[in-house]
Coordinates of C-alpha atoms and ligand atoms in Angstrom, one line a residue:
X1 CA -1.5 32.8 5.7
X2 CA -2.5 35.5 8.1
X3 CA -4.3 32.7 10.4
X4 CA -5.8 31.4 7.7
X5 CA -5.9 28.0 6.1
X6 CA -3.9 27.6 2.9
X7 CA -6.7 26.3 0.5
X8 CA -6.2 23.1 -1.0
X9 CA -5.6 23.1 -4.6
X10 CA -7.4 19.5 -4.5
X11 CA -10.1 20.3 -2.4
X12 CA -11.2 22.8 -5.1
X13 CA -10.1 21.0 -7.8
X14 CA -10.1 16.5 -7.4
X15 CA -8.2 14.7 -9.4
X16 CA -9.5 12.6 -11.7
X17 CA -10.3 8.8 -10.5
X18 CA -7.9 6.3 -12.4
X19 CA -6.6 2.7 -11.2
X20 CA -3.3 1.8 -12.2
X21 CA -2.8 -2.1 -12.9
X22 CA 0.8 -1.6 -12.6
X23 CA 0.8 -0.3 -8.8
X24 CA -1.3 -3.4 -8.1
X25 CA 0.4 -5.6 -5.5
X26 CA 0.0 -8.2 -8.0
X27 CA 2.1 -6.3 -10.5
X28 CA 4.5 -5.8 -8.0
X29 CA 5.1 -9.2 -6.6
X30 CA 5.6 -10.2 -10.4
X31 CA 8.2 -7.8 -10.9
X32 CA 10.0 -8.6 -7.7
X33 CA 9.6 -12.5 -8.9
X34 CA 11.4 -11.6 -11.7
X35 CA 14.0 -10.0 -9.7
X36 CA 14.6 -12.4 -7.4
X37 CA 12.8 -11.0 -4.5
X38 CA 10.4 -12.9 -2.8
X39 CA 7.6 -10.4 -1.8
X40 CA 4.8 -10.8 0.6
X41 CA 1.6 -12.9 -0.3
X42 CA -1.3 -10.7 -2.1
X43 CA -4.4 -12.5 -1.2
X44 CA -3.8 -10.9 2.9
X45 CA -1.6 -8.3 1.9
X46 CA -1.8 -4.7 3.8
X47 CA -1.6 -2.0 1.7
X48 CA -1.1 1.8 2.0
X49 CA -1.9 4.1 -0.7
X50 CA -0.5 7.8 -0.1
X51 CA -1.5 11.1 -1.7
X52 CA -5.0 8.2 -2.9
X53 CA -7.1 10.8 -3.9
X54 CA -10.5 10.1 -4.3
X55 CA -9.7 6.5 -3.8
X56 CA -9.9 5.2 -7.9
X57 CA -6.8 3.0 -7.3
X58 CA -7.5 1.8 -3.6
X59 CA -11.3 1.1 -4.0
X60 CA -11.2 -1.5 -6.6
X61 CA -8.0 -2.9 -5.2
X62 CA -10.5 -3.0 -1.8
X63 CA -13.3 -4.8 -3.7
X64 CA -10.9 -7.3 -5.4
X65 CA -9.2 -8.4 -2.4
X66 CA -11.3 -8.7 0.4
X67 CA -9.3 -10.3 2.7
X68 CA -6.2 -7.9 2.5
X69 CA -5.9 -4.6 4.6
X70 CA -5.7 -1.3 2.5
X71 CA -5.3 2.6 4.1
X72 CA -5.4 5.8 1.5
X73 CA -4.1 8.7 3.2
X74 CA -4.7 12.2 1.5
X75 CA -4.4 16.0 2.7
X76 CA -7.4 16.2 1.0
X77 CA -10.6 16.1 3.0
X78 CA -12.6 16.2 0.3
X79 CA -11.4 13.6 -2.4
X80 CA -11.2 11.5 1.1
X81 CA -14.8 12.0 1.8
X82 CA -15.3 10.8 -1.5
X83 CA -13.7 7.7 -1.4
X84 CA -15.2 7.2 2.1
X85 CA -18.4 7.6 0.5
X86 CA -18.0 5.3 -2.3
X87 CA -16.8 2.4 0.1
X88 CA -19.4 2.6 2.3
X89 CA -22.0 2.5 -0.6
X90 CA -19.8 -0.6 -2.2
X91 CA -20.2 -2.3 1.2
X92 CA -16.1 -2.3 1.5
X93 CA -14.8 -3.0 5.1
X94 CA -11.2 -3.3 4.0
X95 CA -10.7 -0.2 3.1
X96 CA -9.8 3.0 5.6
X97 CA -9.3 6.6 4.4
X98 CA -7.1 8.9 6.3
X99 CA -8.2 12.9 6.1
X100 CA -4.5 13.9 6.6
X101 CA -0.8 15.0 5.2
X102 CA 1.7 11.9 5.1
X103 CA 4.0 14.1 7.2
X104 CA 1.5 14.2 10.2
X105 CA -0.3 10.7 9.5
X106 CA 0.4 8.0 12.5
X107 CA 0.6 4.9 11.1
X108 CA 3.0 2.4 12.9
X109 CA 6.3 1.5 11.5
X110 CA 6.8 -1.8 8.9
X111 CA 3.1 -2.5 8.9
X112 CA 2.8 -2.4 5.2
X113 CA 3.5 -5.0 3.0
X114 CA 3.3 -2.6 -0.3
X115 CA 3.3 1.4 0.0
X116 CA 2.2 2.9 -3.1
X117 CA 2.7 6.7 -4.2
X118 CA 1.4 7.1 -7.7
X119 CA 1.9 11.3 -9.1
X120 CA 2.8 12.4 -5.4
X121 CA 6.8 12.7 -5.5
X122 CA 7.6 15.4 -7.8
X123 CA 4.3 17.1 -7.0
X124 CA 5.4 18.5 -3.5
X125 CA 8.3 20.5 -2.6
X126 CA 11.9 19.2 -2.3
X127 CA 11.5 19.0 1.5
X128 CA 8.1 17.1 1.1
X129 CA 9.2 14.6 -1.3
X130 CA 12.2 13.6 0.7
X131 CA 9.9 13.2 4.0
X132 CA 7.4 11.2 1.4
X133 CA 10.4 8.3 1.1
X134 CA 11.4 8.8 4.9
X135 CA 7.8 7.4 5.6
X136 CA 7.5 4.7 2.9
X137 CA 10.7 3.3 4.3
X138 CA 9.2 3.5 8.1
X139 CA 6.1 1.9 6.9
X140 CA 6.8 -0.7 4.7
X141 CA 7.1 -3.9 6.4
X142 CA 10.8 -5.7 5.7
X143 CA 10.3 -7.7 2.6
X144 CA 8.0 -5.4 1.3
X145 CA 7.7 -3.2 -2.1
X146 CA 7.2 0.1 -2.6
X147 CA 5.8 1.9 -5.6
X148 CA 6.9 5.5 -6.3
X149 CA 5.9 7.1 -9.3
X150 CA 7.4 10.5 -10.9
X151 CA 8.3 12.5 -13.7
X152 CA 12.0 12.3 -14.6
X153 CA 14.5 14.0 -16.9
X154 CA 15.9 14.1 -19.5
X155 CA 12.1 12.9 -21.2
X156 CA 10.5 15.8 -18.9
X157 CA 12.6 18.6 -20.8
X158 CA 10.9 18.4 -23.6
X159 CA 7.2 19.3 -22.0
X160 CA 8.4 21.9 -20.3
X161 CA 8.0 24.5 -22.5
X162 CA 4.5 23.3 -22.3
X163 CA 3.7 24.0 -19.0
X164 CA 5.8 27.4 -18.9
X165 CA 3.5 28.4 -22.0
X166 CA 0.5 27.7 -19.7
X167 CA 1.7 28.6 -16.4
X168 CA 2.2 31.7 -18.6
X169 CA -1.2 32.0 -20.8
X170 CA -3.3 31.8 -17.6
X171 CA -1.6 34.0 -15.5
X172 CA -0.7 36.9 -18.1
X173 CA -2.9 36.5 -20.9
X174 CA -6.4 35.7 -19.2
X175 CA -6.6 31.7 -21.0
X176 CA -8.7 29.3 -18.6
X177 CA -7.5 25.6 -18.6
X178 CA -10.4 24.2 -20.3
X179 CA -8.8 25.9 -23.2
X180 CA -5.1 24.3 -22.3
X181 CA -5.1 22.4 -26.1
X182 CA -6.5 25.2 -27.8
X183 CA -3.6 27.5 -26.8
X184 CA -0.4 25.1 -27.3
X185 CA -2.0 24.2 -30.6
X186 CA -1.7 28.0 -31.5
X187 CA 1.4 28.3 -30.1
X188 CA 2.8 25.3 -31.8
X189 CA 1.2 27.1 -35.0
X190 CA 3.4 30.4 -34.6
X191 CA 6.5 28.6 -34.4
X192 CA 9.0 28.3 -37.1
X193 CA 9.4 25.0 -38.9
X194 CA 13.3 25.3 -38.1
X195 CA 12.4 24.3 -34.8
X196 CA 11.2 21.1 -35.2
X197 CA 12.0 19.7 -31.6
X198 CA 9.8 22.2 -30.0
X199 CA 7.0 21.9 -32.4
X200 CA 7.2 17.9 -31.5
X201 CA 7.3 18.3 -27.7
X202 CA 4.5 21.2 -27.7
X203 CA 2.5 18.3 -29.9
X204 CA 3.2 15.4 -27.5
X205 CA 1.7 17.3 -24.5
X206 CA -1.2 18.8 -26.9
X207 CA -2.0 15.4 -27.7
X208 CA -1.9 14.3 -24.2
X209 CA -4.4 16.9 -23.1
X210 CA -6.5 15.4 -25.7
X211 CA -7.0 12.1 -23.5
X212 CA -7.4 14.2 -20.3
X213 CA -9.3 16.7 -18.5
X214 CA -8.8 20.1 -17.1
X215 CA -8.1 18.6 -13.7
X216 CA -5.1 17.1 -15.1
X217 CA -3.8 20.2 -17.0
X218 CA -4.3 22.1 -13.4
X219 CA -2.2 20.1 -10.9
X220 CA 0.0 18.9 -13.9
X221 CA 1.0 22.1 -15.8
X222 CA -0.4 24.9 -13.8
X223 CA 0.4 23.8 -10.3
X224 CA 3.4 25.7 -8.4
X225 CA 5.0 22.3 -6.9
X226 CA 6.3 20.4 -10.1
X227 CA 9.4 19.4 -9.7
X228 CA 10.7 16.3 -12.6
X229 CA 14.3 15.0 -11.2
X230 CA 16.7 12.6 -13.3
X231 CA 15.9 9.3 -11.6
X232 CA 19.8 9.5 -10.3
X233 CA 18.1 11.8 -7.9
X234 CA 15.5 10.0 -6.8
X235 CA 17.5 7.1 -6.0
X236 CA 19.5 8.9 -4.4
X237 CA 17.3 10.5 -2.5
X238 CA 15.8 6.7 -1.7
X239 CA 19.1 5.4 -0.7
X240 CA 19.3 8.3 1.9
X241 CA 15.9 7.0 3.5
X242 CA 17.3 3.6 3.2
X243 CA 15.5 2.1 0.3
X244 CA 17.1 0.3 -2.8
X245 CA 15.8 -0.3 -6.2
X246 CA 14.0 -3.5 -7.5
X247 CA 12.7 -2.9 -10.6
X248 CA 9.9 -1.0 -13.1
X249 CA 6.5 -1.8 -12.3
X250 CA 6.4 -1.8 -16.1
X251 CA 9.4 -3.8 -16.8
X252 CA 9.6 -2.9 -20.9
X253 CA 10.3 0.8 -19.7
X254 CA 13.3 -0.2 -18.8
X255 CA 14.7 -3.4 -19.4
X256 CA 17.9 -4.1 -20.8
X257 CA 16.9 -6.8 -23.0
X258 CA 15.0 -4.1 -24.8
X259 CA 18.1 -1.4 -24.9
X260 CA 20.1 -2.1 -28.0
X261 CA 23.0 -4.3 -28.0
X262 CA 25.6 -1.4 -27.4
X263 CA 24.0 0.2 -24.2
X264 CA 22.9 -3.2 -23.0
X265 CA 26.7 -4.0 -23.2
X266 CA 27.9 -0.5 -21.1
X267 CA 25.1 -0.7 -18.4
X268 CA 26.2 -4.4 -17.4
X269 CA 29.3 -3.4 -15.2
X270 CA 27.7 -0.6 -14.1
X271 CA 26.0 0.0 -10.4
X272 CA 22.2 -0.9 -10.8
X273 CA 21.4 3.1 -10.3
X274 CA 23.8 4.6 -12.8
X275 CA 22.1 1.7 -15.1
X276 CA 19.1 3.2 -14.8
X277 CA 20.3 6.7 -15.4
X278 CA 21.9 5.6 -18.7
X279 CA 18.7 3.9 -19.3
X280 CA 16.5 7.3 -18.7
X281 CA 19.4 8.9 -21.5
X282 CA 18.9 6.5 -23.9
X283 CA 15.4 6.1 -23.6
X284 CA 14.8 9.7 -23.0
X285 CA 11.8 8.9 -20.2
X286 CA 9.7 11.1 -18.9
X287 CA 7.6 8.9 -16.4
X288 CA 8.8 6.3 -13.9
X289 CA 7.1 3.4 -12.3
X290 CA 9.9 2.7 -9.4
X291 CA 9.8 -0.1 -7.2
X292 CA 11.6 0.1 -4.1
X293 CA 12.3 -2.4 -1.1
X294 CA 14.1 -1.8 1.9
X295 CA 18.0 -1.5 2.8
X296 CA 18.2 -3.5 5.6
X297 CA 16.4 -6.3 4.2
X298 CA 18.2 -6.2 0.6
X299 CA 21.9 -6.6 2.7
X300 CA 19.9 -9.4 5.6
X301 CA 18.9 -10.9 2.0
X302 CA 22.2 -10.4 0.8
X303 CA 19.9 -10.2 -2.4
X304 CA 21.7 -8.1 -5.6
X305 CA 19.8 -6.7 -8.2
X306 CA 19.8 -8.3 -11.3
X307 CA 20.3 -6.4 -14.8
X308 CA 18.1 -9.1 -16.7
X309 CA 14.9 -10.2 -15.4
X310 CA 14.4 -14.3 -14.7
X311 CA 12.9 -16.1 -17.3
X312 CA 12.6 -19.1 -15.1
X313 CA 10.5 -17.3 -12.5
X314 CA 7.8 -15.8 -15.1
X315 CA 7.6 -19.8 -15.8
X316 CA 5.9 -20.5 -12.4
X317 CA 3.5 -17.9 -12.9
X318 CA -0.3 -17.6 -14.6
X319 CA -0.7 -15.4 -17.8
X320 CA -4.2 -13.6 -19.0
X321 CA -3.7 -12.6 -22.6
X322 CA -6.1 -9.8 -24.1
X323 CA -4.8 -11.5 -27.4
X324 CA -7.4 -13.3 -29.7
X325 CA -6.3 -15.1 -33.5
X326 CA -7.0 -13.0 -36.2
X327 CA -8.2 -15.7 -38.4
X328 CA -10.3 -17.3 -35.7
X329 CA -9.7 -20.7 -35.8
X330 CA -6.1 -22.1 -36.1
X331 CA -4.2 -23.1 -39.2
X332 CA -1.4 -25.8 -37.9
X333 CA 0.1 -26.1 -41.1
X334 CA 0.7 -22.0 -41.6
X335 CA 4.3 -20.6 -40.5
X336 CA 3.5 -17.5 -39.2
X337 CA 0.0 -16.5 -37.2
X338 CA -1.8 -13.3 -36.9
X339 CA -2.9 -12.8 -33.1
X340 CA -4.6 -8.9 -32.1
X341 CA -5.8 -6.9 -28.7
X342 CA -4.1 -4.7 -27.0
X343 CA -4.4 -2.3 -29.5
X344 CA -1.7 -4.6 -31.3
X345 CA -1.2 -7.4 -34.0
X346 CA 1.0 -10.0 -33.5
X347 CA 3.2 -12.3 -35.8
X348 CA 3.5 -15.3 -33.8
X349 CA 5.4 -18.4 -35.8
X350 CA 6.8 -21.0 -32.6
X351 CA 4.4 -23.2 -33.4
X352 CA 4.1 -24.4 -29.1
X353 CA 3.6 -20.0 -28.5
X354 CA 1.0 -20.1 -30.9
X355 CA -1.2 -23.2 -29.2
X356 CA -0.6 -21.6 -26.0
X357 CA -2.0 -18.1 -27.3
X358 CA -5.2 -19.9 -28.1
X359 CA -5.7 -21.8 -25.1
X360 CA -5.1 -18.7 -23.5
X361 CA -7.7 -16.7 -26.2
X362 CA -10.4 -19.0 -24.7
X363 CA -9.3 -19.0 -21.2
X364 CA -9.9 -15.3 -21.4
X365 CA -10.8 -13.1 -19.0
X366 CA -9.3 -15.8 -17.0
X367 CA -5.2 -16.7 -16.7
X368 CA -3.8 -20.2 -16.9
X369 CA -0.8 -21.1 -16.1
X370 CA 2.4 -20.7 -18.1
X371 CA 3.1 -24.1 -20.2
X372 CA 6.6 -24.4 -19.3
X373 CA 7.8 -25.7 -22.7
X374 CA 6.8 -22.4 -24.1
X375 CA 7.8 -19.9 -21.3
X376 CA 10.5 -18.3 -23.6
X377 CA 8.5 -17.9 -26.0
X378 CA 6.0 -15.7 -24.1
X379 CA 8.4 -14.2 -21.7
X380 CA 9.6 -12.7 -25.3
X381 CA 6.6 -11.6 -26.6
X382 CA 5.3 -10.1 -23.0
X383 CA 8.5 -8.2 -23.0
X384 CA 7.9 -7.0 -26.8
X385 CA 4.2 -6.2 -26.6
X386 CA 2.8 -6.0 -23.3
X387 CA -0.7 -7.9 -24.4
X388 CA 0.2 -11.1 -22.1
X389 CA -0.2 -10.2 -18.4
X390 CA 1.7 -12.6 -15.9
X391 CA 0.3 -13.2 -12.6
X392 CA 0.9 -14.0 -9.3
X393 CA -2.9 -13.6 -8.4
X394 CA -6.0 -14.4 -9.9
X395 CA -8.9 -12.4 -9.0
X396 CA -12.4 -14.7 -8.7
X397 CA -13.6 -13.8 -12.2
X398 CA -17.0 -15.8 -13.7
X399 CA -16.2 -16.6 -17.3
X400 CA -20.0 -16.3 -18.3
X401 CA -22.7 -14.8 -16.2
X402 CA -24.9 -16.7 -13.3
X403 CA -28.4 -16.7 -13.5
X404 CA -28.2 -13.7 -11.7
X405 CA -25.5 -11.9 -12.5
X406 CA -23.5 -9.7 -9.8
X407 CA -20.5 -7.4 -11.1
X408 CA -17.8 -6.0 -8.8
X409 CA -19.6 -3.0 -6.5
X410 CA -16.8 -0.2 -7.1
X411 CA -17.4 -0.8 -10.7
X412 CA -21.2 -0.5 -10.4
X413 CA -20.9 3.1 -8.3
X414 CA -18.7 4.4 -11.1
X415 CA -21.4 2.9 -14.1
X416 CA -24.0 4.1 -12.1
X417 CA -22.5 7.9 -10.9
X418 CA -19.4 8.4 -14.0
X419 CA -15.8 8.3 -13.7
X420 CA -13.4 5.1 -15.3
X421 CA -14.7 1.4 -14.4
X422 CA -12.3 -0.6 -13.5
X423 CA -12.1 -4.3 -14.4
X424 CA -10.9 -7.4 -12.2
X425 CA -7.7 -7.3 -13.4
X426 CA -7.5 -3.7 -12.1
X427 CA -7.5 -2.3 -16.1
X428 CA -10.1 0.7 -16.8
X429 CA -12.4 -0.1 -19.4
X430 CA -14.2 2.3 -21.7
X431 CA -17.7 2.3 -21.6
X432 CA -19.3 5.2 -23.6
X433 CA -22.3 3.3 -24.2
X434 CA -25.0 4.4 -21.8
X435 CA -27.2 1.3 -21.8
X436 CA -24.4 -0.9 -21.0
X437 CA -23.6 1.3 -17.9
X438 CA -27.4 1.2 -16.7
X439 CA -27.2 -2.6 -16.7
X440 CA -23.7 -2.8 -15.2
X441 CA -25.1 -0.5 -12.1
X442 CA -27.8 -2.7 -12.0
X443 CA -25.9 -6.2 -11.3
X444 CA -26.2 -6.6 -7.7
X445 CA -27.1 -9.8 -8.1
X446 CA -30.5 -10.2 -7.0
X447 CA -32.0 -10.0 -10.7
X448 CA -32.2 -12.4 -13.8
X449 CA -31.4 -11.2 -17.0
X450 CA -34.8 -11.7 -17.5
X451 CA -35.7 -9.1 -14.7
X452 CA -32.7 -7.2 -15.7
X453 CA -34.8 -7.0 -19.6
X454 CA -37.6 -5.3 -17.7
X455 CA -35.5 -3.0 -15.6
X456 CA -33.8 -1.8 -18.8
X457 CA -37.1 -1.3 -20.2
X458 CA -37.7 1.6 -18.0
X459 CA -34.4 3.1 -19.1
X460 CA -35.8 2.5 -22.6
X461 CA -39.1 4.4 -21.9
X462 CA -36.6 7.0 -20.2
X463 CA -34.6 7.8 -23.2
X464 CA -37.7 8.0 -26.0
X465 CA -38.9 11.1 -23.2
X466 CA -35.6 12.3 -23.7
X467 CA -35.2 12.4 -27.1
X468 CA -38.5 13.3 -27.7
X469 CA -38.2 16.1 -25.3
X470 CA -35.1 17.3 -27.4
X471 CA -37.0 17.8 -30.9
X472 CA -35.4 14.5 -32.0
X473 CA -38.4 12.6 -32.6
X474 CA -40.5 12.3 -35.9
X475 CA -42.8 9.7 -34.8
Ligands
LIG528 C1 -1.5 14.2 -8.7 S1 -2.6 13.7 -7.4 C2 -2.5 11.9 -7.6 C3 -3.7 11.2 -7.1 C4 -3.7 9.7 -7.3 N1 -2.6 9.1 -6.5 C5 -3.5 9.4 -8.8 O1 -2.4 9.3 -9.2 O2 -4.5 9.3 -9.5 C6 -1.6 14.0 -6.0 C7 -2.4 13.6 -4.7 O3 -1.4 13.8 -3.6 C8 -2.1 14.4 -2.5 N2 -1.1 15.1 -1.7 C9 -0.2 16.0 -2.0 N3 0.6 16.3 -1.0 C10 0.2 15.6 0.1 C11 0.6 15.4 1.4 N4 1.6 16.2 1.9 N5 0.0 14.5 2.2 C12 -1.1 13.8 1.7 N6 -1.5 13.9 0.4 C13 -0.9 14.7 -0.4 C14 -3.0 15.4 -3.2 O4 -4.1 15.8 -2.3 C15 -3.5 14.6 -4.4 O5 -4.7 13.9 -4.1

């Protein structure tokens, strides 16, 4: 403008750090297993990551693979100094960040063997997004996946009242973003009970600003690029750069099995993107998770997409369960077993499901592989609950500490400087607890636990200063 740089809405405001387990190349070579498509090997795998941010997906992907290849590219220069400072303190030489706009970056052509864009595609203009899919399909090597993440209509219709409201409150009526929750609670609060749908959708996003920050409420409500598009668009748009769908990187989004017996019926003759726009109808989503692999190669293939996913192949794979027995130790002669994680409990009565579920309890962290009289069985109940993970990769996770214990060096930057730590398996985990983030930074290996005692004896003395210093202390 006038000569001058545009300021970068990023650069003033990063996005939060977040890793996504389902834009993992792991996740993606199961769900193109499941498909039918044989997708490149993960252990060597090079990955791109564009629009990476400060590197929260990329960096512990870096640290859990170490011989693949991975390249963030951001317009950002400052969420990419970020990142570039957070590998170099974690030692990762793996990992490259690009300081540039996907439209100018030069990377060569099909030398990716999984592209991901995760919250990039409806966040630029029309013009951008379609030259966003014009250089995943020119990067991604020839049997590789792409994952594109966006927000989609018709679920997206129903928040955006929210973000008009905002857009709205900030620029006319003075409200800061920090405030975002406060204000569509009020609103919410002034609307007529009559209009029950609104109230709901102003609540849904309310209660999503509850879990997030005002970063998120900036570049997700109040930013001018935001555009959500019925996935028949994107797909279209895809199929214009010459890339074809494979699957959800969250398969239960969108899976027929899961549809309803009615639908399921209609979207079998159908063409495998008007399936997924009757999906989106019926299912009223307002996030996608796309997977995409190339033209050429789908018709060299002669590959088809399948409408139901292939039990057979989620047989040859490994499976982590977050799942432990409710009643701790198991009851052969009941019918019906209690199993919880995830946030879930389970009923689980085939007797073979059930024994594999507690192999699998005390396998945990670690996967084993899927016991192939029971593959139905927990093909079903990954499809219903999502607390079994299948694998085609298993990251080198210790079941039990060494004598010196070392934990994964992306996680110990974020323990040690804040932000989301991400596990092996590429989950976040929550760890409010300060003392359990002091001795997470401090597993670099070179101490005991007895050592490790003393150094957490310092943070000990630390704290009584501190809560002594704040008038907390009574003796
Ligand atoms: C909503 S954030 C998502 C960040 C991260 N992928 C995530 O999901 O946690 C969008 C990111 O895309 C980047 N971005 C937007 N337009 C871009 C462009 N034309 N070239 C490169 N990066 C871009 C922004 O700087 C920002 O970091």
């Amino acid at each position: 403008v006038n000569g001058q740089a545009v300021p970068d809405l990023y650069d003033s405001i990063p996005y939060t750090d977040h890793a996504y387990a389902e834009a993992h190349p792991d996740r993606l070579a199961v769900v193109a297993a499941l498909a039918g498509w044989s997708a490149p090997g993960i252990t060597q795998a090079r990955v791109l990551e564009v629009g990476c941010g400060r590197g929260g997906n990329l960096l512990p992907m870096a640290s859990q693979l170490p011989e693949a290849t991975l390249v963030g590219v951001d317009r950002s220069s400052r969420q990419i100094e970020y990142a570039r400072e957070v590998a170099r303190a974690a030692g990762l030489r793996n990992v490259t960040f690009l300081s540039d706009s996907f439209e100018d970056a030069a990377l060569a052509e099909s030398s990716f063997d999984f592209v991901i864009a995760h919250g990039v595609w409806s966040w630029v203009a029309p013009a951008t997004r379609r030259e966003l899919v014009r250089r995943i399909a020119r990067w991604l090597a020839p049997g590789g996946v792409a994952y594109v993440s966006f927000n989609v209509l018709p679920g997206w219709y129903a928040r955006a009242p929210s973000r008009d409201w905002l857009r709205f409150a900030t620029a006319r009526l003075g409200e800061r973003p920090e405030g975002a929750r406060a204000s569509l609670e009020w609103l919410r609060g002034c609307v007529s009970h009559e209009l029950g749908a609104y109230r709901h959708g102003l609540d849904d996003v309310a209660r999503r600003l509850a879990e997030t920050d005002s970063a998120y409420v900036v570049h997700e409500h109040l930013a001018d690029e935001h555009h959500p598009e019925t996935v028949e668009v994107f797909l279209a748009e895809a199929g214009a750069a010459g890339l074809a769908y494979l699957g959800d990187a969250i398969p239960q989004t969108t899976a027929l099995e899961l549809l309803g017996g009615q639908a399921a019926s209609r979207a079998e003759g159908l063409a495998p993107n008007d399936v997924q726009q009757l999906v989106d109808f019926v299912r009223s989503t307002a996030f996608r998770r796309t997977l995409l692999v190339r033209e050429d190669e789908r018709a060299r293939r002669g590959w088809r997409w399948p409408a139901r996913l292939d039990v057979g192949a989620f047989g040859s794979m490994r499976v982590a369960s977050r799942l432990k027995p409710a009643g701790g130790t198991a009851k052969p002669d009941a019918k019906v077993e209690v199993f919880e994680g995830a946030g879930l409990s389970v009923q689980v009565t085939d007797v073979g499901a059930r024994a594999a579920l507690h192999d699998l309890a005390r396998a945990a962290p670690k996967a084993l592989r899927v016991p192939p009289e029971t593959a139905h069985e927990l093909f079903d109940l990954w499809l219903a609950t999502c607390a079994i993970d299948p694998h085609v990769h298993e990251p080198p996770l210790a079941a039990a500490p060494s004598g010196r214990p070392v934990a994964c060096p992306v996680a110990r930057w974020h323990a040690a400087h804040g932000g989301p730590v991400t596990n092996l398996w590429h989950h976040e985990v929550v760890l409010v607890d300060e003392p359990v983030r002091a001795l997470l930074a401090a597993l670099d290996g070179t101490r005991t636990a007895a050592e490790l005692a003393g150094s957490l004896g310092s943070y000990v003395r630390a704290g009584l200063r501190l809560l002594a210093d704040s008038a907390l202390i009574l003796g």
